[in-house]
Amino acid sequence: MTISRGSLKLALCVMCFTVPNLAKAQTPPAAQAPPAAASPPPPPTPVPFDAALLKAANDLFSKANLNGAPDKVTLVIDPLIDGVTGAQSKATHLEEKRITELVKSSYPRFEVARFSSDSVARNPVVLIGTFTAVNNAGVAGGAKDAYRICLALADMKTKTIISKGVARALPEGIDPTPAAFFNDSPVFAKDASTDSYIKTCQGTKVGDTVDQAYADRIVVASLVNDGIEAYDAGRYRDALDVYQSALKTPGGQQLRVYNGIYLANAKLRRTRAAMDAFGKVVDYGLSSDKLAVKFLFKPGSTLFINDRNLRAPYDAWLEKIAERTAARQGCLEVVGHTSATGLPAVNDRLSALRADYIKDRLEDNEKSLRTRLTASGKGSREMIVGTGRDDASDALDRRVEFKVAPCGGAPGGRTT
């Protein structure tokens, strides 16, 4: 084919214009700036306790997934607990009372039954809940200025969570004083049973499976509850029988059971049996690498409180802790703690001096421990409760812990 000179010039001229246009069309658009990060939602607004509990409970029952359930649903309440310490308190008991009254008046489809091995055997719907002091804005180490209410319904037939209810309560008018059993227990350490309860309430959403450890131990939990109720009512012989039965049940080797056997024997003035039980409490704590004992000191002092009834068992406790530690032939760090009252520097020094005092007492009881103990003070930096009330409700903040430590450090040393 013949192309004339004019046609060629026209074709070249067209290309002069089309090539740049083609290049422009193929140029990728400029990258867009990423969208601004969404600001975090504001913290929940705490409301008075009664209003907060009513909101959480109404949400719980009105939104419960009861598809396929019978016309009447058996409901049992596994006693509500503090979400940090695992203790029942005057506040959690009041919650249960108010919830029971609400169910009977407003949710007749639910029939409240006592939490017992018989009711648990029928695979009921179980209500669990935690009541936890928190910093409402979520500031780590901030003042505990609200309480978080968490309620959950667990269908034990399907092993699923069928409803949740949450709210925030103002601290005014709340009495977090532990119930008698938890107030009297000498040793604190959350065990697997308590952790599984808290996880099932706080770490789930509707439709999730109930924590397996909780499901496996619910029968033992009902026995433990029987023992706690008997102890709180002053029926110490009944409490002892229940705790000994729980200990023989699969999953019964837990701290609340060992504490219960010690406490009931102590109330019955069975001193030898009580101290044998305390030895098992110590062994349990040392096996889990942490044993937290509530030794109460005079304010600003390294001496035990003047109350003879409270301090009466301290000498026997120290003797048993020394004996069981020596038998393990291991090493321990003795750690002192204080509440937030007072200046931080003073609390640091005071907690270290109290740890030193306990260390010296242990070494006096067992000379072999003089090369295997160290002492340190944490002041108020590792509070468990953190409400700063300085009463029975936050006694755990004024504790001494015994932590299993590697041997080979400076013998008899102290760190702060």
Tab-separated table of C-alpha atoms in Angstrom:
chain	number	residue	atom	x	y	z
A	1	MET	CA	0.000	0.000	0.000
A	2	THR	CA	1.299	3.492	-0.927
A	3	ILE	CA	1.117	6.274	1.652
A	4	SER	CA	1.361	9.837	0.447
A	5	ARG	CA	3.668	12.337	2.108
A	6	GLY	CA	0.665	14.343	3.291
A	7	SER	CA	-0.972	11.334	4.854
A	8	LEU	CA	2.265	10.446	6.700
A	9	LYS	CA	2.569	13.943	8.090
A	10	LEU	CA	-1.052	13.768	9.282
A	11	ALA	CA	-0.459	10.414	10.927
A	12	LEU	CA	2.647	11.679	12.720
A	13	CYS	CA	0.762	14.754	13.827
A	14	VAL	CA	-2.040	12.615	15.270
A	15	MET	CA	0.545	10.562	17.187
A	16	CYS	CA	2.058	13.749	18.598
A	17	PHE	CA	-1.208	14.472	20.282
A	18	THR	CA	-2.384	10.982	21.171
A	19	VAL	CA	0.776	9.620	22.801
A	20	PRO	CA	0.938	12.255	25.520
A	21	ASN	CA	-2.796	11.882	26.084
A	22	LEU	CA	-2.402	8.106	26.341
A	23	ALA	CA	0.415	8.526	28.858
A	24	LYS	CA	-1.745	10.894	30.858
A	25	ALA	CA	-4.587	8.427	30.874
A	26	GLN	CA	-2.318	5.664	32.131
A	27	THR	CA	-0.845	7.710	34.991
A	28	PRO	CA	-2.173	6.217	38.254
A	29	PRO	CA	-4.160	8.563	40.438
A	30	ALA	CA	-2.341	10.102	43.378
A	31	ALA	CA	-2.552	7.983	46.515
A	32	GLN	CA	-5.279	9.182	48.832
A	33	ALA	CA	-4.387	10.113	52.399
A	34	PRO	CA	-5.467	7.458	54.920
A	35	PRO	CA	-8.616	8.322	56.824
A	36	ALA	CA	-8.079	9.898	60.196
A	37	ALA	CA	-8.068	7.374	63.042
A	38	ALA	CA	-11.397	7.187	64.802
A	39	SER	CA	-11.271	8.587	68.309
A	40	PRO	CA	-11.890	5.991	71.031
A	41	PRO	CA	-15.420	5.901	72.409
A	42	PRO	CA	-15.924	7.799	75.658
A	43	PRO	CA	-15.853	5.706	78.833
A	44	PRO	CA	-19.207	4.484	80.168
A	45	THR	CA	-20.996	6.819	82.555
A	46	PRO	CA	-21.318	5.207	85.995
A	47	VAL	CA	-24.732	5.486	87.642
A	48	PRO	CA	-25.913	4.742	91.186
A	49	PHE	CA	-25.599	1.085	92.185
A	50	ASP	CA	-29.329	0.263	92.140
A	51	ALA	CA	-29.802	1.751	88.672
A	52	ALA	CA	-26.687	0.048	87.309
A	53	LEU	CA	-27.689	-3.366	88.633
A	54	LEU	CA	-31.246	-2.977	87.339
A	55	LYS	CA	-29.962	-2.101	83.857
A	56	ALA	CA	-27.560	-5.059	83.720
A	57	ALA	CA	-30.138	-7.520	85.071
A	58	ASN	CA	-32.959	-6.355	82.770
A	59	ASP	CA	-30.664	-6.587	79.749
A	60	LEU	CA	-29.636	-10.058	80.875
A	61	PHE	CA	-33.118	-11.524	81.226
A	62	SER	CA	-34.999	-9.593	78.521
A	63	LYS	CA	-32.440	-10.541	75.832
A	64	ALA	CA	-31.882	-14.163	76.872
A	65	ASN	CA	-31.904	-16.602	73.956
A	66	LEU	CA	-34.468	-19.164	75.145
A	67	ASN	CA	-35.281	-20.697	71.775
A	68	GLY	CA	-36.237	-24.328	72.324
A	69	ALA	CA	-36.335	-23.927	76.114
A	70	PRO	CA	-39.329	-25.219	78.096
A	71	ASP	CA	-42.063	-22.890	79.329
A	72	LYS	CA	-40.433	-22.875	82.770
A	73	VAL	CA	-36.661	-22.476	82.951
A	74	THR	CA	-34.760	-23.487	86.097
A	75	LEU	CA	-32.349	-20.743	87.125
A	76	VAL	CA	-29.613	-21.122	89.745
A	77	ILE	CA	-27.204	-18.423	90.881
A	78	ASP	CA	-23.599	-19.455	91.337
A	79	PRO	CA	-22.706	-16.767	93.925
A	80	LEU	CA	-21.376	-13.564	92.419
A	81	ILE	CA	-17.770	-12.672	93.229
A	82	ASP	CA	-15.246	-9.869	93.124
A	83	GLY	CA	-13.635	-10.002	89.682
A	84	VAL	CA	-10.115	-9.540	91.089
A	85	THR	CA	-10.025	-11.348	94.437
A	86	GLY	CA	-12.680	-13.996	93.771
A	87	ALA	CA	-14.315	-13.172	97.119
A	88	GLN	CA	-17.985	-12.887	97.922
A	89	SER	CA	-18.864	-9.676	99.744
A	90	LYS	CA	-21.747	-7.736	101.227
A	91	ALA	CA	-22.079	-6.018	97.851
A	92	THR	CA	-22.266	-9.263	95.836
A	93	HIS	CA	-24.757	-10.730	98.322
A	94	LEU	CA	-26.935	-7.651	97.873
A	95	GLU	CA	-26.708	-8.062	94.094
A	96	GLU	CA	-27.979	-11.644	94.347
A	97	LYS	CA	-30.853	-10.613	96.609
A	98	ARG	CA	-31.952	-7.842	94.223
A	99	ILE	CA	-31.642	-10.091	91.153
A	100	THR	CA	-33.716	-12.835	92.790
A	101	GLU	CA	-36.429	-10.311	93.666
A	102	LEU	CA	-36.426	-8.954	90.090
A	103	VAL	CA	-36.757	-12.418	88.555
A	104	LYS	CA	-39.684	-13.332	90.790
A	105	SER	CA	-41.509	-10.077	90.067
A	106	SER	CA	-40.763	-9.486	86.386
A	107	TYR	CA	-39.512	-12.686	84.707
A	108	PRO	CA	-41.868	-15.496	85.737
A	109	ARG	CA	-40.579	-17.844	83.055
A	110	PHE	CA	-37.504	-18.361	85.246
A	111	GLU	CA	-37.846	-20.437	88.404
A	112	VAL	CA	-35.053	-19.703	90.885
A	113	ALA	CA	-33.641	-22.834	92.514
A	114	ARG	CA	-30.947	-23.155	95.150
A	115	PHE	CA	-27.401	-23.672	93.849
A	116	SER	CA	-26.798	-27.292	94.852
A	117	SER	CA	-25.505	-30.553	93.426
A	118	ASP	CA	-29.124	-31.667	92.867
A	119	SER	CA	-30.094	-28.565	90.872
A	120	VAL	CA	-26.828	-28.616	88.905
A	121	ALA	CA	-27.493	-32.232	87.914
A	122	ARG	CA	-30.585	-31.037	86.009
A	123	ASN	CA	-28.423	-28.899	83.650
A	124	PRO	CA	-30.121	-25.599	84.516
A	125	VAL	CA	-29.433	-22.087	83.327
A	126	VAL	CA	-26.758	-20.721	85.667
A	127	LEU	CA	-26.305	-17.044	86.428
A	128	ILE	CA	-22.740	-15.972	87.165
A	129	GLY	CA	-21.413	-12.490	87.745
A	130	THR	CA	-18.466	-10.377	88.774
A	131	PHE	CA	-18.342	-7.059	90.597
A	132	THR	CA	-15.017	-5.314	90.095
A	133	ALA	CA	-13.509	-2.004	91.210
A	134	VAL	CA	-12.065	-0.250	88.129
A	135	ASN	CA	-10.703	3.040	86.919
A	136	ASN	CA	-13.603	4.140	84.743
A	137	ALA	CA	-11.401	5.801	82.122
A	138	GLY	CA	-9.230	2.690	81.857
A	139	VAL	CA	-6.090	4.384	83.198
A	140	ALA	CA	-3.628	1.756	84.398
A	141	GLY	CA	-2.850	2.415	88.036
A	142	GLY	CA	-5.531	5.106	88.225
A	143	ALA	CA	-7.872	5.526	91.169
A	144	LYS	CA	-10.656	2.941	91.362
A	145	ASP	CA	-13.604	5.288	90.857
A	146	ALA	CA	-16.315	2.887	89.641
A	147	TYR	CA	-17.487	-0.724	89.809
A	148	ARG	CA	-17.988	-2.846	86.706
A	149	ILE	CA	-20.996	-5.186	86.860
A	150	CYS	CA	-20.814	-8.245	84.591
A	151	LEU	CA	-23.658	-10.761	84.483
A	152	ALA	CA	-23.955	-13.843	82.266
A	153	LEU	CA	-26.439	-16.674	81.750
A	154	ALA	CA	-24.908	-20.056	80.948
A	155	ASP	CA	-27.122	-22.852	79.615
A	156	MET	CA	-25.466	-25.918	81.116
A	157	LYS	CA	-27.380	-28.237	78.772
A	158	THR	CA	-25.763	-26.742	75.665
A	159	LYS	CA	-22.711	-25.331	77.538
A	160	THR	CA	-23.197	-21.934	75.870
A	161	ILE	CA	-23.625	-18.324	76.995
A	162	ILE	CA	-27.181	-17.264	76.162
A	163	SER	CA	-27.163	-13.699	77.485
A	164	LYS	CA	-24.964	-10.969	78.969
A	165	GLY	CA	-25.630	-7.805	80.973
A	166	VAL	CA	-23.087	-5.145	81.902
A	167	ALA	CA	-23.104	-1.747	83.604
A	168	ARG	CA	-20.924	0.660	85.595
A	169	ALA	CA	-21.836	1.721	89.138
A	170	LEU	CA	-20.716	4.673	91.225
A	171	PRO	CA	-18.840	3.656	94.397
A	172	GLU	CA	-21.091	5.593	96.782
A	173	GLY	CA	-23.115	3.357	99.084
A	174	ILE	CA	-21.302	0.145	98.085
A	175	ASP	CA	-19.997	-2.080	100.889
A	176	PRO	CA	-17.273	-4.390	99.503
A	177	THR	CA	-16.484	-5.967	102.894
A	178	PRO	CA	-15.732	-9.667	102.258
A	179	ALA	CA	-18.113	-12.310	103.610
A	180	ALA	CA	-16.920	-14.082	106.780
A	181	PHE	CA	-15.288	-17.041	105.015
A	182	PHE	CA	-13.229	-14.835	102.690
A	183	ASN	CA	-12.461	-12.288	105.407
A	184	ASP	CA	-11.132	-15.033	107.723
A	185	SER	CA	-9.201	-16.992	105.074
A	186	PRO	CA	-5.494	-16.531	105.872
A	187	VAL	CA	-4.197	-17.161	102.361
A	188	PHE	CA	-5.110	-15.684	99.012
A	189	ALA	CA	-4.323	-17.072	95.586
A	190	LYS	CA	-6.837	-17.415	92.778
A	191	ASP	CA	-7.017	-21.021	91.665
A	192	ALA	CA	-8.143	-22.545	88.384
A	193	SER	CA	-11.768	-22.783	89.515
A	194	THR	CA	-12.048	-19.089	90.354
A	195	ASP	CA	-10.192	-18.077	87.187
A	196	SER	CA	-12.545	-20.174	85.039
A	197	TYR	CA	-15.590	-18.541	86.664
A	198	ILE	CA	-14.227	-15.055	85.952
A	199	LYS	CA	-13.240	-16.003	82.396
A	200	THR	CA	-16.698	-17.428	81.684
A	201	CYS	CA	-18.309	-14.153	82.756
A	202	GLN	CA	-15.868	-11.512	81.547
A	203	GLY	CA	-14.190	-13.204	78.588
A	204	THR	CA	-17.223	-14.391	76.621
A	205	LYS	CA	-19.954	-13.082	74.358
A	206	VAL	CA	-23.393	-14.487	73.606
A	207	GLY	CA	-23.072	-17.792	71.751
A	208	ASP	CA	-19.632	-18.628	73.136
A	209	THR	CA	-18.918	-21.933	74.834
A	210	VAL	CA	-18.694	-21.992	78.628
A	211	ASP	CA	-15.110	-22.353	79.841
A	212	GLN	CA	-14.472	-26.098	80.152
A	213	ALA	CA	-12.825	-25.843	83.561
A	214	TYR	CA	-15.931	-24.098	84.900
A	215	ALA	CA	-18.259	-26.761	83.470
A	216	ASP	CA	-16.082	-29.557	84.861
A	217	ARG	CA	-16.018	-28.097	88.389
A	218	ILE	CA	-19.572	-26.832	88.792
A	219	VAL	CA	-20.580	-29.745	91.056
A	220	VAL	CA	-17.618	-29.037	93.326
A	221	ALA	CA	-18.528	-25.338	93.233
A	222	SER	CA	-21.978	-26.171	94.598
A	223	LEU	CA	-20.391	-28.121	97.473
A	224	VAL	CA	-17.962	-25.289	98.186
A	225	ASN	CA	-20.942	-22.924	98.307
A	226	ASP	CA	-22.638	-25.193	100.853
A	227	GLY	CA	-19.511	-25.039	102.993
A	228	ILE	CA	-19.205	-21.258	102.727
A	229	GLU	CA	-22.867	-20.792	103.698
A	230	ALA	CA	-22.453	-23.109	106.702
A	231	TYR	CA	-19.279	-21.319	107.812
A	232	ASP	CA	-20.819	-17.844	107.430
A	233	ALA	CA	-23.779	-19.037	109.540
A	234	GLY	CA	-21.494	-20.370	112.297
A	235	ARG	CA	-22.240	-24.055	111.588
A	236	TYR	CA	-18.585	-25.061	111.614
A	237	ARG	CA	-19.116	-28.813	112.006
A	238	ASP	CA	-21.393	-28.854	108.963
A	239	ALA	CA	-18.910	-26.728	107.054
A	240	LEU	CA	-16.068	-29.125	107.825
A	241	ASP	CA	-18.096	-32.128	106.655
A	242	VAL	CA	-18.931	-30.400	103.364
A	243	TYR	CA	-15.344	-29.301	102.694
A	244	GLN	CA	-14.001	-32.779	103.368
A	245	SER	CA	-16.594	-34.185	100.969
A	246	ALA	CA	-15.650	-31.607	98.334
A	247	LEU	CA	-11.969	-32.511	98.679
A	248	LYS	CA	-12.772	-36.110	97.661
A	249	THR	CA	-14.780	-34.990	94.627
A	250	PRO	CA	-12.996	-34.741	91.240
A	251	GLY	CA	-11.712	-31.174	90.931
A	252	GLY	CA	-12.015	-30.594	94.675
A	253	GLN	CA	-8.337	-29.974	95.344
A	254	GLN	CA	-8.607	-26.196	95.257
A	255	LEU	CA	-7.640	-23.385	97.573
A	256	ARG	CA	-11.143	-22.572	98.826
A	257	VAL	CA	-11.516	-26.158	100.010
A	258	TYR	CA	-8.162	-26.221	101.832
A	259	ASN	CA	-8.897	-22.816	103.373
A	260	GLY	CA	-12.312	-24.085	104.459
A	261	ILE	CA	-10.926	-27.185	106.161
A	262	TYR	CA	-8.389	-25.043	108.037
A	263	LEU	CA	-10.966	-22.430	109.093
A	264	ALA	CA	-13.593	-24.937	110.261
A	265	ASN	CA	-11.055	-26.905	112.301
A	266	ALA	CA	-9.718	-23.680	113.825
A	267	LYS	CA	-13.236	-22.601	114.860
A	268	LEU	CA	-13.825	-26.065	116.346
A	269	ARG	CA	-10.562	-25.656	118.328
A	270	ARG	CA	-9.049	-28.689	116.660
A	271	THR	CA	-5.600	-27.154	116.625
A	272	ARG	CA	-3.578	-30.066	115.266
A	273	ALA	CA	-6.059	-30.765	112.452
A	274	ALA	CA	-6.192	-27.047	111.647
A	275	MET	CA	-2.423	-26.761	111.306
A	276	ASP	CA	-2.246	-29.931	109.213
A	277	ALA	CA	-4.788	-28.274	106.919
A	278	PHE	CA	-2.803	-25.025	106.903
A	279	GLY	CA	0.240	-27.037	105.816
A	280	LYS	CA	-1.745	-28.181	102.765
A	281	VAL	CA	-2.724	-24.556	102.119
A	282	VAL	CA	0.974	-23.637	102.154
A	283	ASP	CA	1.902	-26.556	99.883
A	284	TYR	CA	-0.816	-25.508	97.418
A	285	GLY	CA	0.472	-21.940	97.313
A	286	LEU	CA	4.115	-22.917	96.944
A	287	SER	CA	3.228	-25.373	94.171
A	288	SER	CA	1.579	-22.533	92.251
A	289	ASP	CA	4.647	-20.317	92.874
A	290	LYS	CA	2.741	-17.758	94.931
A	291	LEU	CA	1.495	-17.801	98.506
A	292	ALA	CA	-0.125	-14.557	99.679
A	293	VAL	CA	-0.735	-14.387	103.443
A	294	LYS	CA	-2.737	-11.669	105.195
A	295	PHE	CA	-0.439	-10.585	108.023
A	296	LEU	CA	-1.875	-7.369	109.466
A	297	PHE	CA	0.572	-4.828	110.864
A	298	LYS	CA	0.192	-1.748	112.994
A	299	PRO	CA	-0.113	1.355	110.798
A	300	GLY	CA	3.345	2.591	109.848
A	301	SER	CA	5.003	-0.228	111.779
A	302	THR	CA	6.727	-3.583	111.280
A	303	LEU	CA	4.942	-5.032	114.323
A	304	PHE	CA	1.778	-7.090	114.087
A	305	ILE	CA	-1.516	-5.485	115.109
A	306	ASN	CA	-2.518	-5.434	118.777
A	307	ASP	CA	-5.753	-7.409	118.253
A	308	ARG	CA	-4.920	-10.691	119.974
A	309	ASN	CA	-7.717	-12.618	118.277
A	310	LEU	CA	-6.498	-11.679	114.792
A	311	ARG	CA	-2.797	-12.169	115.426
A	312	ALA	CA	-3.169	-15.312	117.590
A	313	PRO	CA	-2.454	-17.768	114.731
A	314	TYR	CA	0.429	-15.790	113.212
A	315	ASP	CA	3.171	-17.607	115.112
A	316	ALA	CA	1.744	-20.988	114.089
A	317	TRP	CA	1.399	-19.820	110.464
A	318	LEU	CA	5.025	-18.700	110.325
A	319	GLU	CA	6.196	-21.964	111.851
A	320	LYS	CA	4.243	-24.001	109.303
A	321	ILE	CA	5.399	-21.854	106.356
A	322	ALA	CA	9.017	-22.306	107.477
A	323	GLU	CA	8.552	-26.041	107.947
A	324	ARG	CA	6.947	-26.645	104.548
A	325	THR	CA	9.448	-24.388	102.752
A	326	ALA	CA	12.374	-26.222	104.344
A	327	ALA	CA	10.870	-29.564	103.365
A	328	ARG	CA	10.792	-28.473	99.710
A	329	GLN	CA	14.475	-27.472	99.893
A	330	GLY	CA	13.748	-24.589	97.581
A	331	CYS	CA	14.302	-20.846	97.741
A	332	LEU	CA	11.777	-18.090	98.371
A	333	GLU	CA	11.458	-14.371	97.877
A	334	VAL	CA	9.485	-12.715	100.684
A	335	VAL	CA	7.628	-9.710	99.233
A	336	GLY	CA	5.946	-7.008	101.307
A	337	HIS	CA	3.023	-4.882	100.078
A	338	THR	CA	1.078	-1.886	101.382
A	339	SER	CA	-2.096	-0.023	100.519
A	340	ALA	CA	-1.912	3.379	98.806
A	341	THR	CA	-2.283	5.386	102.025
A	342	GLY	CA	0.873	7.401	102.695
A	343	LEU	CA	3.747	8.668	100.572
A	344	PRO	CA	5.104	6.237	97.951
A	345	ALA	CA	8.665	6.422	99.282
A	346	VAL	CA	7.460	5.676	102.807
A	347	ASN	CA	5.363	2.740	101.571
A	348	ASP	CA	8.329	1.321	99.656
A	349	ARG	CA	10.492	1.426	102.756
A	350	LEU	CA	7.760	0.096	105.041
A	351	SER	CA	6.910	-2.842	102.779
A	352	ALA	CA	10.599	-3.810	102.595
A	353	LEU	CA	10.978	-3.645	106.382
A	354	ARG	CA	7.886	-5.812	106.873
A	355	ALA	CA	9.246	-8.380	104.404
A	356	ASP	CA	12.545	-8.337	106.333
A	357	TYR	CA	10.664	-8.946	109.576
A	358	ILE	CA	8.814	-11.965	108.159
A	359	LYS	CA	12.041	-13.308	106.635
A	360	ASP	CA	13.798	-13.084	110.005
A	361	ARG	CA	10.911	-14.878	111.723
A	362	LEU	CA	11.025	-17.722	109.191
A	363	GLU	CA	14.779	-18.093	109.602
A	364	ASP	CA	14.367	-18.197	113.384
A	365	ASN	CA	11.990	-21.131	112.949
A	366	GLU	CA	14.150	-22.992	110.394
A	367	LYS	CA	17.875	-22.301	110.444
A	368	SER	CA	18.333	-24.009	107.070
A	369	LEU	CA	16.406	-21.173	105.421
A	370	ARG	CA	19.116	-18.594	106.161
A	371	THR	CA	20.764	-19.229	102.807
A	372	ARG	CA	17.541	-19.551	100.820
A	373	LEU	CA	15.416	-16.484	101.519
A	374	THR	CA	15.491	-12.965	100.112
A	375	ALA	CA	13.228	-10.028	100.988
A	376	SER	CA	11.875	-7.184	98.897
A	377	GLY	CA	9.258	-4.448	99.138
A	378	LYS	CA	6.803	-3.360	96.462
A	379	GLY	CA	5.095	-0.567	98.369
A	380	SER	CA	1.660	0.050	96.885
A	381	ARG	CA	2.673	-0.640	93.269
A	382	GLU	CA	1.037	-4.093	93.122
A	383	MET	CA	-2.269	-3.554	94.878
A	384	ILE	CA	-4.933	-6.202	94.267
A	385	VAL	CA	-8.017	-4.293	95.432
A	386	GLY	CA	-6.792	-0.701	95.154
A	387	THR	CA	-9.779	1.108	96.670
A	388	GLY	CA	-7.695	2.691	99.440
A	389	ARG	CA	-10.316	2.120	102.139
A	390	ASP	CA	-7.780	0.647	104.600
A	391	ASP	CA	-10.331	-1.707	106.137
A	392	ALA	CA	-11.228	-5.389	105.783
A	393	SER	CA	-12.296	-4.876	102.166
A	394	ASP	CA	-8.745	-4.177	100.975
A	395	ALA	CA	-6.714	-6.214	103.472
A	396	LEU	CA	-5.131	-8.055	100.537
A	397	ASP	CA	-3.284	-4.868	99.632
A	398	ARG	CA	-1.453	-5.154	102.974
A	399	ARG	CA	-0.144	-8.669	102.468
A	400	VAL	CA	3.119	-10.559	102.418
A	401	GLU	CA	3.742	-12.888	99.481
A	402	PHE	CA	6.070	-15.844	99.228
A	403	LYS	CA	7.301	-16.487	95.695
A	404	VAL	CA	9.328	-19.501	94.637
A	405	ALA	CA	12.681	-18.168	93.455
A	406	PRO	CA	15.749	-19.711	91.812
A	407	CYS	CA	18.497	-20.600	94.257
A	408	GLY	CA	22.041	-19.341	93.855
A	409	GLY	CA	21.573	-15.617	94.532
A	410	ALA	CA	23.042	-13.654	97.401
A	411	PRO	CA	22.119	-15.581	100.571
A	412	GLY	CA	19.853	-13.807	102.989
A	413	GLY	CA	19.716	-10.787	100.713
A	414	ARG	CA	17.192	-7.980	100.431
A	415	THR	CA	16.148	-5.950	97.418
A	416	THR	CA	13.796	-3.011	97.052
